[in-house]
Coordinates of C-alpha atoms in Angstrom, one line a residue:
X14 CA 103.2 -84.9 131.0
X15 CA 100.4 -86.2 133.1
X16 CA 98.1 -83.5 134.6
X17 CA 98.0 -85.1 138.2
X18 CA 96.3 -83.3 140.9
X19 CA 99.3 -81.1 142.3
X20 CA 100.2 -79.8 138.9
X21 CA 96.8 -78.9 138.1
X22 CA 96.7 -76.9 141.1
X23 CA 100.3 -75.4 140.3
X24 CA 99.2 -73.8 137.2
X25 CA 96.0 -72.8 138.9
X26 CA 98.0 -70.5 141.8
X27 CA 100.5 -69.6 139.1
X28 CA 97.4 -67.9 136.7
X29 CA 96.2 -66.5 139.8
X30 CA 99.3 -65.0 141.3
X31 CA 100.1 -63.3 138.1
X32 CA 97.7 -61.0 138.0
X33 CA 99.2 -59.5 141.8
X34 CA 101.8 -57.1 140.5
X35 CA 99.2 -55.6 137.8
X36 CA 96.8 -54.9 140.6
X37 CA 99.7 -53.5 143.0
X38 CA 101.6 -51.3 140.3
X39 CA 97.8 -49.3 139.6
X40 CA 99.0 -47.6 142.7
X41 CA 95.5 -47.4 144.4
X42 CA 96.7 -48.6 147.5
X43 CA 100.5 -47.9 149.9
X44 CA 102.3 -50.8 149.0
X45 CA 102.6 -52.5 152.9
X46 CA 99.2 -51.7 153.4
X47 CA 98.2 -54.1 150.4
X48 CA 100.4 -56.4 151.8
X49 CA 98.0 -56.3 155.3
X50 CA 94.7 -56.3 153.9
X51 CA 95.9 -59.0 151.3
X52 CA 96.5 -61.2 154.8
X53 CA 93.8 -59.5 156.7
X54 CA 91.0 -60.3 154.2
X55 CA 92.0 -63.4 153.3
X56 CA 92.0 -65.1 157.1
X57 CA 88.8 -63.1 157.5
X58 CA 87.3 -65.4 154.5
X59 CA 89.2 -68.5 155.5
X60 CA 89.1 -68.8 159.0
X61 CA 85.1 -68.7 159.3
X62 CA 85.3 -72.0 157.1
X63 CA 87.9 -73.8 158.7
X64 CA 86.1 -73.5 162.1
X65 CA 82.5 -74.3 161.1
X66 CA 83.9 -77.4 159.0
X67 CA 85.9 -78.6 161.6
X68 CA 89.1 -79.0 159.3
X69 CA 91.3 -77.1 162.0
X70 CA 93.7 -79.2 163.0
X71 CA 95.9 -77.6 165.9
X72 CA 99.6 -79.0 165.0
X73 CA 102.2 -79.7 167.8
X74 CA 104.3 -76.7 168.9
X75 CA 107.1 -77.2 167.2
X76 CA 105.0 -76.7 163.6
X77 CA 102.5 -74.5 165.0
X78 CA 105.6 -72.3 165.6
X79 CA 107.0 -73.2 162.3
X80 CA 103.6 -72.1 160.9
X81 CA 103.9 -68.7 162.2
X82 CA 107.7 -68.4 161.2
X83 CA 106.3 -69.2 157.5
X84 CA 103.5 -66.4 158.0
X85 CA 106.0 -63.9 159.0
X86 CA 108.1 -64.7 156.4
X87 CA 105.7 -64.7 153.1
X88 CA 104.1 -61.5 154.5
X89 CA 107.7 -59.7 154.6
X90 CA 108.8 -61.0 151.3
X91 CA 104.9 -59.4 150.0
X92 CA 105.2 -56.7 151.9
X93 CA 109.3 -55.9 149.8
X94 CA 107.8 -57.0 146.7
X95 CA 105.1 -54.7 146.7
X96 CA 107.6 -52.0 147.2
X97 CA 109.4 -52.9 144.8
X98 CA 106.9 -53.3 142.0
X99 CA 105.5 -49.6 142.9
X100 CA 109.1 -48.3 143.0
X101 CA 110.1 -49.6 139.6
X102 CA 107.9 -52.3 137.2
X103 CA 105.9 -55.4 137.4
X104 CA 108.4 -56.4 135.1
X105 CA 111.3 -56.6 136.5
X106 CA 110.1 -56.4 139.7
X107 CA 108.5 -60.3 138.9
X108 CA 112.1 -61.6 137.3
X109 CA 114.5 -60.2 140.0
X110 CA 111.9 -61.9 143.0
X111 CA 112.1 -65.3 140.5
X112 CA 115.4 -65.7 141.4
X113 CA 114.3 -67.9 144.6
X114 CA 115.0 -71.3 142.9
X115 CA 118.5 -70.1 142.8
X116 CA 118.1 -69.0 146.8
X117 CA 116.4 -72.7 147.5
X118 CA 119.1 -74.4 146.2
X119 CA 121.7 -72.3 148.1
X120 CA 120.2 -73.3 151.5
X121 CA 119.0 -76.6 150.7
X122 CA 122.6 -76.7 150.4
X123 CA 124.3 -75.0 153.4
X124 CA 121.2 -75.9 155.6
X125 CA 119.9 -78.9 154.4
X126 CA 123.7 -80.5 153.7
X127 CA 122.0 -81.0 150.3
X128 CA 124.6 -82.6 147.6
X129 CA 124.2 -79.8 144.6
X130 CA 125.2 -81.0 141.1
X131 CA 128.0 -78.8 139.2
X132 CA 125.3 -77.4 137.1
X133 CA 123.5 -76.1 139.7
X134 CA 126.8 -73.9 140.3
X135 CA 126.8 -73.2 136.5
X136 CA 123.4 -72.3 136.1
X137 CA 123.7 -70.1 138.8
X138 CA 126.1 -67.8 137.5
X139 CA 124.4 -67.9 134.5
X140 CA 121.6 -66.5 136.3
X141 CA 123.1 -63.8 138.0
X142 CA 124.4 -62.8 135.0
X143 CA 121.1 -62.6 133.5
X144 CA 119.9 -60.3 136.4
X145 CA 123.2 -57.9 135.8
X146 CA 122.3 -57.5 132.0
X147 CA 118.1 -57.3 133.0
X148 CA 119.0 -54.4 135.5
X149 CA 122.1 -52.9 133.4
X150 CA 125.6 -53.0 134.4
X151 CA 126.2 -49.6 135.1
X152 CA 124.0 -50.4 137.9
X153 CA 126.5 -53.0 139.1
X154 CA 129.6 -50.7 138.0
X155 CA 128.6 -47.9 140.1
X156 CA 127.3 -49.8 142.7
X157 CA 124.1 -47.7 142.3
X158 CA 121.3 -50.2 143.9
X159 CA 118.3 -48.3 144.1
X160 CA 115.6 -49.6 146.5
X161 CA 113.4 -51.5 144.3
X162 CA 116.4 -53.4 143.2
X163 CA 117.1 -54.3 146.7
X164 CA 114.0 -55.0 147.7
X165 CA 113.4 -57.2 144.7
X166 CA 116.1 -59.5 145.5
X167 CA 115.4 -59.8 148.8
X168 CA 111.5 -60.5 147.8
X169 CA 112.8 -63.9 146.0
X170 CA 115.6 -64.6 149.5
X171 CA 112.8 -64.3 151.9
X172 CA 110.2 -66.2 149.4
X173 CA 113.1 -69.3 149.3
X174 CA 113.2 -69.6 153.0
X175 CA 109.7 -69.8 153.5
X176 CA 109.4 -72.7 150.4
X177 CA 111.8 -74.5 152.4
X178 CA 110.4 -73.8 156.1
X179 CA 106.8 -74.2 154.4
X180 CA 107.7 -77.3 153.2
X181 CA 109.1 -79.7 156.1
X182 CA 105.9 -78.2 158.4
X183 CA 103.2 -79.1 154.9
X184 CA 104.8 -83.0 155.6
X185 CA 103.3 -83.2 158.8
X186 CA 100.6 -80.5 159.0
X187 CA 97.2 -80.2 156.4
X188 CA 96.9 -77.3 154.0
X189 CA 93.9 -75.6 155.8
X190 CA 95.4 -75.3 159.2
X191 CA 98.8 -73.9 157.8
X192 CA 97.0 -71.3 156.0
X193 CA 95.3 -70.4 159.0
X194 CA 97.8 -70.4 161.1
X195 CA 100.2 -68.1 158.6
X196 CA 97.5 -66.2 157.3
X197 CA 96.8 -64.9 161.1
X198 CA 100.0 -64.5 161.9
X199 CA 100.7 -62.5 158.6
X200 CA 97.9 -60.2 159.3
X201 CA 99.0 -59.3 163.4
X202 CA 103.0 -58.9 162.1
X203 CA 101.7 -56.7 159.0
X204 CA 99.0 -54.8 161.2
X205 CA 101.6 -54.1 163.7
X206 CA 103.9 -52.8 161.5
X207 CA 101.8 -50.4 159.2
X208 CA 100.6 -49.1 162.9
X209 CA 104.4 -48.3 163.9
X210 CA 105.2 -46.8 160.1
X211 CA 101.8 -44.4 160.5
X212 CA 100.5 -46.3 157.5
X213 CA 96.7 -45.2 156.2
X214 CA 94.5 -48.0 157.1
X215 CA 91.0 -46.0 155.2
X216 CA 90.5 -43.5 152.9
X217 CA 90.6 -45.5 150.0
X218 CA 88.2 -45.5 146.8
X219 CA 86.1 -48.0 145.9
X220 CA 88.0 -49.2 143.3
X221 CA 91.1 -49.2 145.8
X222 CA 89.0 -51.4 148.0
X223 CA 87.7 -53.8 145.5
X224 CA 91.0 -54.4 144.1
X225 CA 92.6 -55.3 148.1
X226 CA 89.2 -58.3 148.2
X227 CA 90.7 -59.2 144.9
X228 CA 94.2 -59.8 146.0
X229 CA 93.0 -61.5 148.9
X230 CA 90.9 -63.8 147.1
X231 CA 92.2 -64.2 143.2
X232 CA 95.8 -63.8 144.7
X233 CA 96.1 -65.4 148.2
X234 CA 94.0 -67.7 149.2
X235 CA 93.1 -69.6 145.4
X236 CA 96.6 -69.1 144.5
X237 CA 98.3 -70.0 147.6
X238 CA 95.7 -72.9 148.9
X239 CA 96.6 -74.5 145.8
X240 CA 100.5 -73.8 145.3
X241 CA 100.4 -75.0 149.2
X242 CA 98.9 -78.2 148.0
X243 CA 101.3 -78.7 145.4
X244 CA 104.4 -77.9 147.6
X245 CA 102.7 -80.6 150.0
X246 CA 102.8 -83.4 146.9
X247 CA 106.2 -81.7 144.7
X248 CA 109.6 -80.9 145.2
X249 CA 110.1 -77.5 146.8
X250 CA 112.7 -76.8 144.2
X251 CA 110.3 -78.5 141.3
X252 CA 107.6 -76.0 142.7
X253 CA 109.7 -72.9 142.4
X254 CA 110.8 -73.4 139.0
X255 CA 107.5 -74.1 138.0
X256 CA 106.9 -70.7 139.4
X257 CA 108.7 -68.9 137.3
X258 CA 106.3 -68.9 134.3
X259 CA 104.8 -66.9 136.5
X260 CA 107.4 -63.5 135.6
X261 CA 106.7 -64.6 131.8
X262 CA 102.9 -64.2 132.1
X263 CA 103.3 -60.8 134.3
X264 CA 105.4 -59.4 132.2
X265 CA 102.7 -59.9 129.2
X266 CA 100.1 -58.8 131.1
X267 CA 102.0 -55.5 131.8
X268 CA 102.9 -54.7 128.6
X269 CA 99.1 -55.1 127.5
X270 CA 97.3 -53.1 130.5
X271 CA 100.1 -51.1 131.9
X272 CA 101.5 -49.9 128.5
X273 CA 105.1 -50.9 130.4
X274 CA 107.7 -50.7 128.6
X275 CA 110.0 -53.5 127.8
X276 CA 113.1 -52.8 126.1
X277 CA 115.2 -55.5 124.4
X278 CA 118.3 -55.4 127.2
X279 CA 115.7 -56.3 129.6
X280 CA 114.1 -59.3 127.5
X281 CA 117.8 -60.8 126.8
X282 CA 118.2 -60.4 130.3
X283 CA 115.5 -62.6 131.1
X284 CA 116.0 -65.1 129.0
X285 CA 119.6 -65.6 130.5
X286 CA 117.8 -65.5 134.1
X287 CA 115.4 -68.3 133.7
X288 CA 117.9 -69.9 130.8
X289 CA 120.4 -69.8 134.1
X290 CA 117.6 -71.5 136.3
X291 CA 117.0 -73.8 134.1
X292 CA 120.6 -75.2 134.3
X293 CA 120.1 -75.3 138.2
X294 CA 117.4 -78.0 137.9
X295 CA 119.8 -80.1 135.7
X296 CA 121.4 -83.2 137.2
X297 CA 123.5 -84.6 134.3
X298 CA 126.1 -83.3 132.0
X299 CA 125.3 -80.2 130.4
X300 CA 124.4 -80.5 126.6
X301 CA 122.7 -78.8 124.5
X302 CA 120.6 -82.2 123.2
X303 CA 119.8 -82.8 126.9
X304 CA 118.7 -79.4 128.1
X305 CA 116.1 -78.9 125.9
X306 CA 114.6 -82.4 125.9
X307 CA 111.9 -83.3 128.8
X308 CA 112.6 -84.3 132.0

C-alpha cells in the first residue's frame, strides 16, 4: 500500500488521538470541562495563525453554518465520550464509540439514498453482536444500561454524523478555516454549557493543566488538522474504519499505564466488533479467501 499524503496524515491523527482517553481517565480534570478547554485551547493556538497568515477563508453561509453544525456536533460527541471513559474504561469506552462506521453507513444510507451491499447488513449484526458480548448480555437481558454505556454509543452516533456533515462542507471549504470555524463554535456551545451545569472552570493542579494544553495540542489540533485532511482526500467511510485501530492501540496503552483490566469476554468481544466492521466495508460475496486478502 502506497503511503500517499492523506494516509500518512491518517495514521498521524490516529497515534495522536489515542493517547485522549489515557489522559481523560487520570481523572485530573471534570470530564465536560476537558471537553471545553480541549476546544478552548486549541482555537486559542490556531486562530492567531490562521489570521496573521491570511489562510482564513470565510465560506458561503450555507457551509459556514455547516461548519458550526460540525463544531457542535464533535464537541457533544467529546463532551459524552469523556463521560463515558471517566464512568467506566478507556477500554471499552474507545470500542463502544468505534462503532461509527456502522452509524455512517446507516445514514449514508437513509440520508444519502446510498445503495448498501448485503454485507454491510451482515457485518452489521455481527457487530452489534460483538458489542453485546464486550459489555455482557446480562446487561442486555436486564435492560440494565448504565450511563457510560449510553453515552458510549452515542459518542460513536454523534461522531458519524459529523464525518458525514464534515465531509460534504471539507469538498468545498479548506482545512484551516473549518477548524476555525468548528473549533470556535465548539468552545462558545461547550463554555455555555459547563456555565449552565455550574462546572469548575479553575482550581486545577498543574499537572491537571498541563495535561488540558496536551489534549488540545497532541489530541485536537495535530490529530484532527490531519484526520481533516485525510477526510478531505478519502472516503468518509474509508476514514472511519481506518479509525478504528485507534480502540486497539488505546486499549494497549491502558493496560500498560492504567493497569486496566481486560478480561477475555471483553477481548472476544472486540474482535467480533471490528471483525463485524470489517464485513461492512466489503462489497463482494463474503468468503473467507476474500476477507482477509487486501483491498
Amino acid at each position: 500500500m502506497k503511503l500517499t499524503k492523506p494516509r500518512l496524515a491518517l495514521i498521524c491523527g490516529i497515534l495522536c488521538i489515542s493517547i485522549f482517553p489515557i489522559l481523560v481517565k487520570l481523572r485530573l480534570t471534570p470530564g465536560l470541562i476537558s471537553a471545553f478547554y480541549r476546544m478552548f485551547f486549541a482555537v486559542i493556538l490556531l486562530l492567531p495563525y490562521t489570521l496573521l497568515s491570511k489562510n482564513f477563508k470565510l465560506p458561503s453561509l450555507k457551509f459556514t453554518l455547516l461548519a458550526i453544525l460540525c463544531g457542535v456536533l464533535f464537541s457533544s460527541d467529546v463532551a459524552v465520550w469523556n463521560i463515558a471513559i471517566q464512568e467506566s474504561s478507556a477500554t471499552q469506552a474507545s470500542l463502544l464509540t468505534n462503532l461509527s462506521p456502522v452509524w455512517v453507513g446507516v445514514g449514508s444510507f437513509f440520508f444519502l439514498k446510498a445503495k448498501l451491499a448485503t454485507n454491510f447488513w451482515i457485518g452489521t449484526l455481527v457487530a452489534l453482536f460483538g458489542m453485546i458480548t464486550l459489555v455482557g448480555f446480562e446487561f442486555f437481558i436486564d435492560l440494565n444500561f448504565d450511563k457510560a454505556f449510553l453515552f458510549a454509543v452515542l459518542s460513536g452516533i454523534l461522531y458519524s454524523i459529523y464525518l458525514l456533515v464534515s465531509k460534504n462542507v471539507l469538498s468545498e471549504v479548506d482545512v484551516l478555516s473549518f477548524m476555525t470555524i468548528s473549533l470556535l463554535s465548539s468552545s462558545l456551545y461547550l463554555g455555555i454549557l459547563c456555565y449552565s451545569l455550574n462546572e469548575p472552570f479553575t482550581g486545577f493542579s498543574n499537572t491537571g493543566w498541563f495535561v488540558l494544553v496536551l489534549q488540545a495540542v497532541i489530541c485536537q489540533l495535530c490529530a484532527w488538522l490531519s484526520i481533516s485532511y485525510a477526510t478531505q482526500h478519502m472516503r468518509a467511510t474509508r476514514v472511519s474504519l481506518s479509525l478504528l485501530s485507534q480502540a486497539v492501540i488505546t486499549s494497549i496503552l491502558a493496560w500498560l499505564f492504567l493497569e486496566e483490566k481486560i478480561t477475555l469476554q471483553m477481548v472476544l468481544g472486540g474482535i467480533i466488533l471490528l471483525f463485524g466492521i470489517r464485513i461492512t466495508f466489503y462489497d463482494k460475496t463474503i468468503s473467507l479467501k476474500r476477507l482477509f486478502s487486501k483491498d
